[in-house]
mmCIF file of C-alpha atoms in Angstrom:
data_model
loop_
_atom_site.group_PDB
_atom_site.id
_atom_site.type_symbol
_atom_site.label_atom_id
_atom_site.label_comp_id
_atom_site.label_asym_id
_atom_site.label_seq_id
_atom_site.Cartn_x
_atom_site.Cartn_y
_atom_site.Cartn_z
ATOM 1 C CA UNK A 1 -51.586 130.105 138.842
ATOM 2 C CA UNK A 2 -50.505 133.691 139.665
ATOM 3 C CA UNK A 3 -47.583 134.277 142.055
ATOM 4 C CA UNK A 4 -49.803 135.622 144.745
ATOM 5 C CA UNK A 5 -52.095 132.451 144.671
ATOM 6 C CA UNK A 6 -49.165 130.193 144.618
ATOM 7 C CA UNK A 7 -47.631 131.697 147.795
ATOM 8 C CA UNK A 8 -51.082 131.402 149.472
ATOM 9 C CA UNK A 9 -51.615 127.821 148.291
ATOM 10 C CA UNK A 10 -48.106 126.700 149.672
ATOM 11 C CA UNK A 11 -49.037 127.874 153.256
ATOM 12 C CA UNK A 12 -51.815 125.131 153.248
ATOM 13 C CA UNK A 13 -51.276 121.582 153.867
ATOM 14 C CA UNK A 14 -52.572 119.284 150.711
ATOM 15 C CA UNK A 15 -53.055 115.842 149.585
ATOM 16 C CA UNK A 16 -53.562 114.360 146.287
ATOM 17 C CA UNK A 17 -52.145 113.585 142.988
ATOM 18 C CA UNK A 18 -52.279 116.792 141.098
ATOM 19 C CA UNK A 19 -49.789 119.769 140.661
ATOM 20 C CA UNK A 20 -49.640 123.507 140.834
ATOM 21 C CA UNK A 21 -47.520 125.764 138.594
ATOM 22 C CA UNK A 22 -46.695 129.388 138.409
ATOM 23 C CA UNK A 23 -48.147 130.951 135.133
ATOM 24 C CA UNK A 24 -45.007 132.920 134.548
ATOM 25 C CA UNK A 25 -42.375 130.358 135.001
ATOM 26 C CA UNK A 26 -39.627 130.712 132.674
ATOM 27 C CA UNK A 27 -37.470 127.623 131.719
ATOM 28 C CA UNK A 28 -33.742 128.566 130.937
ATOM 29 C CA UNK A 29 -33.178 126.079 128.046
ATOM 30 C CA UNK A 30 -30.183 127.638 126.276
ATOM 31 C CA UNK A 31 -27.842 125.257 127.881
ATOM 32 C CA UNK A 32 -29.820 122.351 127.031
ATOM 33 C CA UNK A 33 -29.879 120.518 130.246
ATOM 34 C CA UNK A 34 -31.724 117.217 129.625
ATOM 35 C CA UNK A 35 -33.155 117.360 133.155
ATOM 36 C CA UNK A 36 -34.537 120.747 133.472
ATOM 37 C CA UNK A 37 -37.227 122.068 135.748
ATOM 38 C CA UNK A 38 -40.652 123.301 134.145
ATOM 39 C CA UNK A 39 -42.212 125.001 137.036
ATOM 40 C CA UNK A 40 -44.530 121.961 137.490
ATOM 41 C CA UNK A 41 -44.875 121.472 141.400
ATOM 42 C CA UNK A 42 -46.613 117.993 142.124
ATOM 43 C CA UNK A 43 -48.729 118.157 145.615
ATOM 44 C CA UNK A 44 -46.684 115.222 146.692
ATOM 45 C CA UNK A 45 -43.712 117.544 146.834
ATOM 46 C CA UNK A 46 -45.354 120.550 148.377
ATOM 47 C CA UNK A 47 -43.557 119.873 151.757
ATOM 48 C CA UNK A 48 -40.123 119.374 150.165
ATOM 49 C CA UNK A 49 -38.369 122.748 150.561
ATOM 50 C CA UNK A 50 -35.722 121.457 148.069
ATOM 51 C CA UNK A 51 -38.293 120.679 145.248
ATOM 52 C CA UNK A 52 -40.452 123.568 146.032
ATOM 53 C CA UNK A 53 -37.534 126.244 145.644
ATOM 54 C CA UNK A 54 -36.805 125.035 141.880
ATOM 55 C CA UNK A 55 -40.670 125.929 141.087
ATOM 56 C CA UNK A 56 -41.707 129.043 142.867
ATOM 57 C CA UNK A 57 -41.022 132.680 141.475
ATOM 58 C CA UNK A 58 -38.670 134.995 143.150
ATOM 59 C CA UNK A 59 -39.233 136.187 146.917
ATOM 60 C CA UNK A 60 -37.918 139.679 146.016
ATOM 61 C CA UNK A 61 -36.083 141.761 143.387
ATOM 62 C CA UNK A 62 -32.750 142.149 142.479
ATOM 63 C CA UNK A 63 -30.459 143.347 139.421
ATOM 64 C CA UNK A 64 -30.918 139.968 138.059
ATOM 65 C CA UNK A 65 -34.564 139.751 137.923
ATOM 66 C CA UNK A 66 -38.034 141.049 139.502
ATOM 67 C CA UNK A 67 -40.160 139.749 142.353
ATOM 68 C CA UNK A 68 -42.714 137.166 141.884
ATOM 69 C CA UNK A 69 -45.586 138.984 142.495
ATOM 70 C CA UNK A 70 -48.770 139.145 140.541
ATOM 71 C CA UNK A 71 -48.594 142.900 140.078
ATOM 72 C CA UNK A 72 -44.929 142.710 138.659
ATOM 73 C CA UNK A 73 -44.402 142.093 135.111
ATOM 74 C CA UNK A 74 -41.326 139.463 135.099
ATOM 75 C CA UNK A 75 -38.087 140.561 133.815
ATOM 76 C CA UNK A 76 -34.824 138.956 133.816
ATOM 77 C CA UNK A 77 -34.146 135.741 135.781
ATOM 78 C CA UNK A 78 -37.396 135.232 137.873
ATOM 79 C CA UNK A 79 -37.040 131.747 139.120
ATOM 80 C CA UNK A 80 -34.610 129.315 140.079
ATOM 81 C CA UNK A 81 -33.032 127.008 137.490
ATOM 82 C CA UNK A 82 -30.742 123.949 136.913
ATOM 83 C CA UNK A 83 -28.432 125.078 134.335
ATOM 84 C CA UNK A 84 -25.438 123.252 132.958
ATOM 85 C CA UNK A 85 -25.258 119.594 133.385
ATOM 86 C CA UNK A 86 -22.400 118.127 135.030
ATOM 87 C CA UNK A 87 -20.301 116.354 132.466
ATOM 88 C CA UNK A 88 -16.744 115.267 132.010
ATOM 89 C CA UNK A 89 -15.637 118.623 130.731
ATOM 90 C CA UNK A 90 -15.637 119.861 134.571
ATOM 91 C CA UNK A 91 -13.438 118.795 137.545
ATOM 92 C CA UNK A 92 -14.635 120.993 140.438
ATOM 93 C CA UNK A 93 -17.227 122.542 141.938
ATOM 94 C CA UNK A 94 -17.825 125.520 144.632
ATOM 95 C CA UNK A 95 -20.805 127.160 146.296
ATOM 96 C CA UNK A 96 -21.246 130.934 145.351
ATOM 97 C CA UNK A 97 -23.199 133.479 147.002
ATOM 98 C CA UNK A 98 -24.184 137.424 146.296
ATOM 99 C CA UNK A 99 -25.797 140.028 147.859
ATOM 100 C CA UNK A 100 -27.705 142.885 146.067
ATOM 101 C CA UNK A 101 -29.817 146.042 146.834
ATOM 102 C CA UNK A 102 -33.593 145.352 146.436
ATOM 103 C CA UNK A 103 -34.422 147.908 143.516
ATOM 104 C CA UNK A 104 -37.914 148.189 144.928
ATOM 105 C CA UNK A 105 -36.664 149.529 148.178
ATOM 106 C CA UNK A 106 -34.701 152.796 149.122
ATOM 107 C CA UNK A 107 -31.419 152.340 150.952
ATOM 108 C CA UNK A 108 -29.684 156.211 151.532
ATOM 109 C CA UNK A 109 -26.187 156.165 150.318
ATOM 110 C CA UNK A 110 -24.844 156.969 154.095
ATOM 111 C CA UNK A 111 -26.882 154.222 155.576
ATOM 112 C CA UNK A 112 -24.821 152.008 158.055
ATOM 113 C CA UNK A 113 -25.473 148.149 157.236
ATOM 114 C CA UNK A 114 -23.979 145.353 159.036
ATOM 115 C CA UNK A 115 -24.473 141.921 157.046
ATOM 116 C CA UNK A 116 -23.931 138.749 159.073
ATOM 117 C CA UNK A 117 -22.573 135.613 157.386
ATOM 118 C CA UNK A 118 -22.771 132.130 158.752
ATOM 119 C CA UNK A 119 -21.294 129.112 157.054
ATOM 120 C CA UNK A 120 -21.295 128.536 153.370
ATOM 121 C CA UNK A 121 -21.847 124.892 152.338
ATOM 122 C CA UNK A 122 -21.696 122.492 149.528
ATOM 123 C CA UNK A 123 -23.406 119.072 149.826
ATOM 124 C CA UNK A 124 -22.629 116.398 146.995
ATOM 125 C CA UNK A 125 -23.786 112.817 146.199
ATOM 126 C CA UNK A 126 -21.544 110.651 143.668
ATOM 127 C CA UNK A 127 -21.722 107.529 142.124
ATOM 128 C CA UNK A 128 -19.446 106.034 144.586
ATOM 129 C CA UNK A 129 -20.506 107.798 147.945
ATOM 130 C CA UNK A 130 -22.612 106.389 150.614
ATOM 131 C CA UNK A 131 -25.713 108.846 149.831
ATOM 132 C CA UNK A 132 -25.175 112.781 150.232
ATOM 133 C CA UNK A 133 -22.075 114.061 152.258
ATOM 134 C CA UNK A 134 -20.966 117.379 153.043
ATOM 135 C CA UNK A 135 -18.243 118.246 150.340
ATOM 136 C CA UNK A 136 -17.170 121.686 151.994
ATOM 137 C CA UNK A 137 -18.140 124.120 154.737
ATOM 138 C CA UNK A 138 -16.400 127.426 155.305
ATOM 139 C CA UNK A 139 -16.512 130.868 156.514
ATOM 140 C CA UNK A 140 -17.779 132.987 153.225
ATOM 141 C CA UNK A 141 -15.894 136.317 154.610
ATOM 142 C CA UNK A 142 -16.916 138.521 151.529
ATOM 143 C CA UNK A 143 -13.985 140.914 150.765
ATOM 144 C CA UNK A 144 -14.608 142.680 147.638
ATOM 145 C CA UNK A 145 -17.486 144.741 145.897
ATOM 146 C CA UNK A 146 -18.007 144.427 141.981
ATOM 147 C CA UNK A 147 -19.357 146.553 139.656
ATOM 148 C CA UNK A 148 -22.842 146.158 138.012
ATOM 149 C CA UNK A 149 -23.175 145.634 134.789
ATOM 150 C CA UNK A 150 -20.855 142.530 134.775
ATOM 151 C CA UNK A 151 -19.313 143.403 131.514
ATOM 152 C CA UNK A 152 -17.625 146.527 133.101
ATOM 153 C CA UNK A 153 -14.780 144.548 134.570
ATOM 154 C CA UNK A 154 -13.954 143.231 131.026
ATOM 155 C CA UNK A 155 -14.276 146.748 129.163
ATOM 156 C CA UNK A 156 -11.502 148.243 127.473
ATOM 157 C CA UNK A 157 -11.733 150.900 130.040
ATOM 158 C CA UNK A 158 -12.604 148.556 132.905
ATOM 159 C CA UNK A 159 -14.061 149.388 136.092
ATOM 160 C CA UNK A 160 -12.344 147.003 138.561
ATOM 161 C CA UNK A 161 -13.811 145.394 142.020
ATOM 162 C CA UNK A 162 -12.606 147.091 145.136
ATOM 163 C CA UNK A 163 -11.678 145.585 148.528
ATOM 164 C CA UNK A 164 -13.705 145.780 151.620
ATOM 165 C CA UNK A 165 -11.278 147.326 154.425
ATOM 166 C CA UNK A 166 -10.376 144.314 156.538
ATOM 167 C CA UNK A 167 -10.822 146.447 159.732
ATOM 168 C CA UNK A 168 -14.713 146.246 158.779
ATOM 169 C CA UNK A 169 -14.854 142.547 158.653
ATOM 170 C CA UNK A 170 -14.829 140.949 162.092
ATOM 171 C CA UNK A 171 -15.745 137.299 163.585
ATOM 172 C CA UNK A 172 -18.377 137.542 166.220
ATOM 173 C CA UNK A 173 -18.869 134.176 167.970
ATOM 174 C CA UNK A 174 -19.827 131.674 165.371
ATOM 175 C CA UNK A 175 -20.489 134.015 162.258
ATOM 176 C CA UNK A 176 -18.672 137.177 160.405
ATOM 177 C CA UNK A 177 -20.001 140.604 160.349
ATOM 178 C CA UNK A 178 -19.062 143.211 157.615
ATOM 179 C CA UNK A 179 -19.735 146.813 157.875
ATOM 180 C CA UNK A 180 -21.047 148.537 154.896
ATOM 181 C CA UNK A 181 -22.683 151.637 153.602
ATOM 182 C CA UNK A 182 -25.400 151.924 151.413
ATOM 183 C CA UNK A 183 -23.285 153.591 148.707
ATOM 184 C CA UNK A 184 -21.087 150.484 148.796
ATOM 185 C CA UNK A 185 -24.076 148.367 147.684
ATOM 186 C CA UNK A 186 -25.823 150.980 145.144
ATOM 187 C CA UNK A 187 -22.358 151.040 143.286
ATOM 188 C CA UNK A 188 -22.013 154.736 144.091
ATOM 189 C CA UNK A 189 -18.233 154.423 145.443
ATOM 190 C CA UNK A 190 -16.935 153.592 142.343
ATOM 191 C CA UNK A 191 -17.630 157.101 140.916
ATOM 192 C CA UNK A 192 -18.198 155.722 137.541
ATOM 193 C CA UNK A 193 -21.118 156.972 135.542
ATOM 194 C CA UNK A 194 -21.242 153.566 133.750
ATOM 195 C CA UNK A 195 -21.925 151.779 137.005
ATOM 196 C CA UNK A 196 -25.680 151.029 137.850
ATOM 197 C CA UNK A 197 -25.177 149.265 140.824
ATOM 198 C CA UNK A 198 -22.839 146.625 142.733
ATOM 199 C CA UNK A 199 -22.641 143.217 144.447
ATOM 200 C CA UNK A 200 -21.087 141.723 147.202
ATOM 201 C CA UNK A 201 -19.962 138.509 146.073
ATOM 202 C CA UNK A 202 -18.346 135.291 147.577
ATOM 203 C CA UNK A 203 -17.569 131.685 147.290
ATOM 204 C CA UNK A 204 -16.907 128.591 149.207
ATOM 205 C CA UNK A 205 -13.911 126.135 148.760
ATOM 206 C CA UNK A 206 -13.483 123.846 145.664
ATOM 207 C CA UNK A 207 -15.087 120.243 145.858
ATOM 208 C CA UNK A 208 -12.446 118.393 143.357
ATOM 209 C CA UNK A 209 -13.487 115.188 141.478
ATOM 210 C CA UNK A 210 -11.844 113.030 138.658
ATOM 211 C CA UNK A 211 -15.192 113.166 136.426
ATOM 212 C CA UNK A 212 -18.103 115.315 136.209
ATOM 213 C CA UNK A 213 -20.521 112.564 135.218
ATOM 214 C CA UNK A 214 -19.562 110.757 138.699
ATOM 215 C CA UNK A 215 -21.253 113.627 140.513
ATOM 216 C CA UNK A 216 -25.136 112.762 140.867
ATOM 217 C CA UNK A 217 -26.054 115.973 142.412
ATOM 218 C CA UNK A 218 -24.687 119.055 144.331
ATOM 219 C CA UNK A 219 -26.362 121.521 146.524
ATOM 220 C CA UNK A 220 -25.376 124.665 148.410
ATOM 221 C CA UNK A 221 -26.462 126.902 151.038
ATOM 222 C CA UNK A 222 -25.161 129.871 153.329
ATOM 223 C CA UNK A 223 -26.923 131.874 156.195
ATOM 224 C CA UNK A 224 -27.305 135.553 156.139
ATOM 225 C CA UNK A 225 -29.008 138.270 157.880
ATOM 226 C CA UNK A 226 -28.792 142.179 158.425
ATOM 227 C CA UNK A 227 -28.360 143.281 161.976
ATOM 228 C CA UNK A 228 -30.082 146.712 161.656
ATOM 229 C CA UNK A 229 -33.876 145.866 161.667
ATOM 230 C CA UNK A 230 -34.463 149.095 159.590
ATOM 231 C CA UNK A 231 -32.649 147.447 156.638
ATOM 232 C CA UNK A 232 -34.683 144.130 156.707
ATOM 233 C CA UNK A 233 -36.669 143.277 153.392
ATOM 234 C CA UNK A 234 -34.330 145.854 151.705
ATOM 235 C CA UNK A 235 -31.569 143.528 150.282
ATOM 236 C CA UNK A 236 -31.628 140.367 148.207
ATOM 237 C CA UNK A 237 -29.462 137.203 148.472
ATOM 238 C CA UNK A 238 -28.836 134.641 145.923
ATOM 239 C CA UNK A 239 -27.076 130.963 145.691
ATOM 240 C CA UNK A 240 -25.525 128.950 143.052
ATOM 241 C CA UNK A 241 -22.763 126.516 142.427
ATOM 242 C CA UNK A 242 -19.853 127.042 140.132
ATOM 243 C CA UNK A 243 -18.458 124.186 138.025
ATOM 244 C CA UNK A 244 -15.148 124.659 136.442
ATOM 245 C CA UNK A 245 -12.933 122.746 133.669
ATOM 246 C CA UNK A 246 -9.989 123.195 131.807
ATOM 247 C CA UNK A 247 -8.417 126.910 131.060
ATOM 248 C CA UNK A 248 -10.620 128.434 133.171
ATOM 249 C CA UNK A 249 -13.895 127.112 131.630
ATOM 250 C CA UNK A 250 -16.692 127.980 134.122
ATOM 251 C CA UNK A 251 -20.576 127.734 134.078
ATOM 252 C CA UNK A 252 -22.963 127.291 136.771
ATOM 253 C CA UNK A 253 -24.778 123.955 138.036
ATOM 254 C CA UNK A 254 -27.702 125.992 139.054
ATOM 255 C CA UNK A 255 -28.870 129.336 140.214
ATOM 256 C CA UNK A 256 -31.301 129.674 143.278
ATOM 257 C CA UNK A 257 -34.382 132.121 143.566
ATOM 258 C CA UNK A 258 -34.016 135.680 144.885
ATOM 259 C CA UNK A 259 -34.249 135.377 148.784
ATOM 260 C CA UNK A 260 -34.996 138.479 150.922
ATOM 261 C CA UNK A 261 -32.471 139.354 153.708
ATOM 262 C CA UNK A 262 -33.980 139.894 156.988
ATOM 263 C CA UNK A 263 -32.868 140.856 160.340
ATOM 264 C CA UNK A 264 -33.211 137.164 161.290
ATOM 265 C CA UNK A 265 -30.768 134.575 160.260
ATOM 266 C CA UNK A 266 -31.865 132.933 157.013
ATOM 267 C CA UNK A 267 -30.437 129.853 155.039
ATOM 268 C CA UNK A 268 -30.167 130.573 151.416
ATOM 269 C CA UNK A 269 -30.029 127.439 149.272
ATOM 270 C CA UNK A 270 -30.490 125.705 146.000
ATOM 271 C CA UNK A 271 -29.346 122.243 144.067
ATOM 272 C CA UNK A 272 -29.267 120.926 140.801
ATOM 273 C CA UNK A 273 -30.977 117.454 140.826
ATOM 274 C CA UNK A 274 -33.623 117.570 138.185
ATOM 275 C CA UNK A 275 -37.240 116.431 138.254
ATOM 276 C CA UNK A 276 -36.480 113.436 136.239
ATOM 277 C CA UNK A 277 -33.861 111.970 138.608
ATOM 278 C CA UNK A 278 -35.021 113.436 141.834
ATOM 279 C CA UNK A 279 -36.622 110.647 143.575
ATOM 280 C CA UNK A 280 -33.758 108.414 142.718
ATOM 281 C CA UNK A 281 -30.855 110.748 143.506
ATOM 282 C CA UNK A 282 -32.125 113.378 146.016
ATOM 283 C CA UNK A 283 -32.614 112.723 149.818
ATOM 284 C CA UNK A 284 -34.182 115.938 150.888
ATOM 285 C CA UNK A 285 -34.280 115.183 154.556
ATOM 286 C CA UNK A 286 -30.422 114.323 154.664
ATOM 287 C CA UNK A 287 -29.569 117.443 152.527
ATOM 288 C CA UNK A 288 -31.743 119.832 154.355
ATOM 289 C CA UNK A 289 -30.032 118.704 157.742
ATOM 290 C CA UNK A 290 -26.565 119.167 155.937
ATOM 291 C CA UNK A 291 -27.495 122.643 154.553
ATOM 292 C CA UNK A 292 -28.897 123.652 157.892
ATOM 293 C CA UNK A 293 -32.460 123.889 156.476
ATOM 294 C CA UNK A 294 -35.232 123.926 159.130
#
């Protein structure tokens, strides 16, 4: 079905043995993950937010991909993917998050934007653990603005990320607030014509393990909102998990969909447990509780 129909169907309770699928779902198979999602969402999983998020299109647009609407021709990364298999090449993992502008919305350069961040979390299940557990919980505190396209940082004449003034990062109750401008989030402050945008990037802490094959699954989340209602719906949040090995080798276990940033706290989340192993490995109720997903 088309994207608009899929979003409508997901608002309705269903029972049965059938399935639905977004007709433009794109499988990222270049990394040859043996347990990759194909977009088929069984009706029996329609009330499971962790399974649903691996089958639906992006909520909104970003530099990385278009929004999941019927009137939009899909380009770039348009849905979540469990990417690289966790093999023995890897010995740690960490949550990663990013905030982009939504290219379908206008934000003036002088816009005063306050982004609020709750905890960033990583849950995991290993062969030896008693089910899923919270492997890491930290305050993300984004500190740097990175240029887009990504390749500019490694160019022969590189454009480097710049640090956010620490005075603009404050702790308020149980979260951190970061004051930015529209120019920060649009890449205008790099003063380089090669820069087409920018990204606010941040990470959790490392979860270390001896063998990647001992890790049955990972899930990540963080909470974000924008303080000013006028910027609600004009920013995009993404989530993933880096997995790393010797010599700085780094890939992603999964990347989530594009979530819309609103003026209300939202949990941005995703995981790498594929459909073949899902019922055996995933405990959706427990993982949702660990991640703060209601």
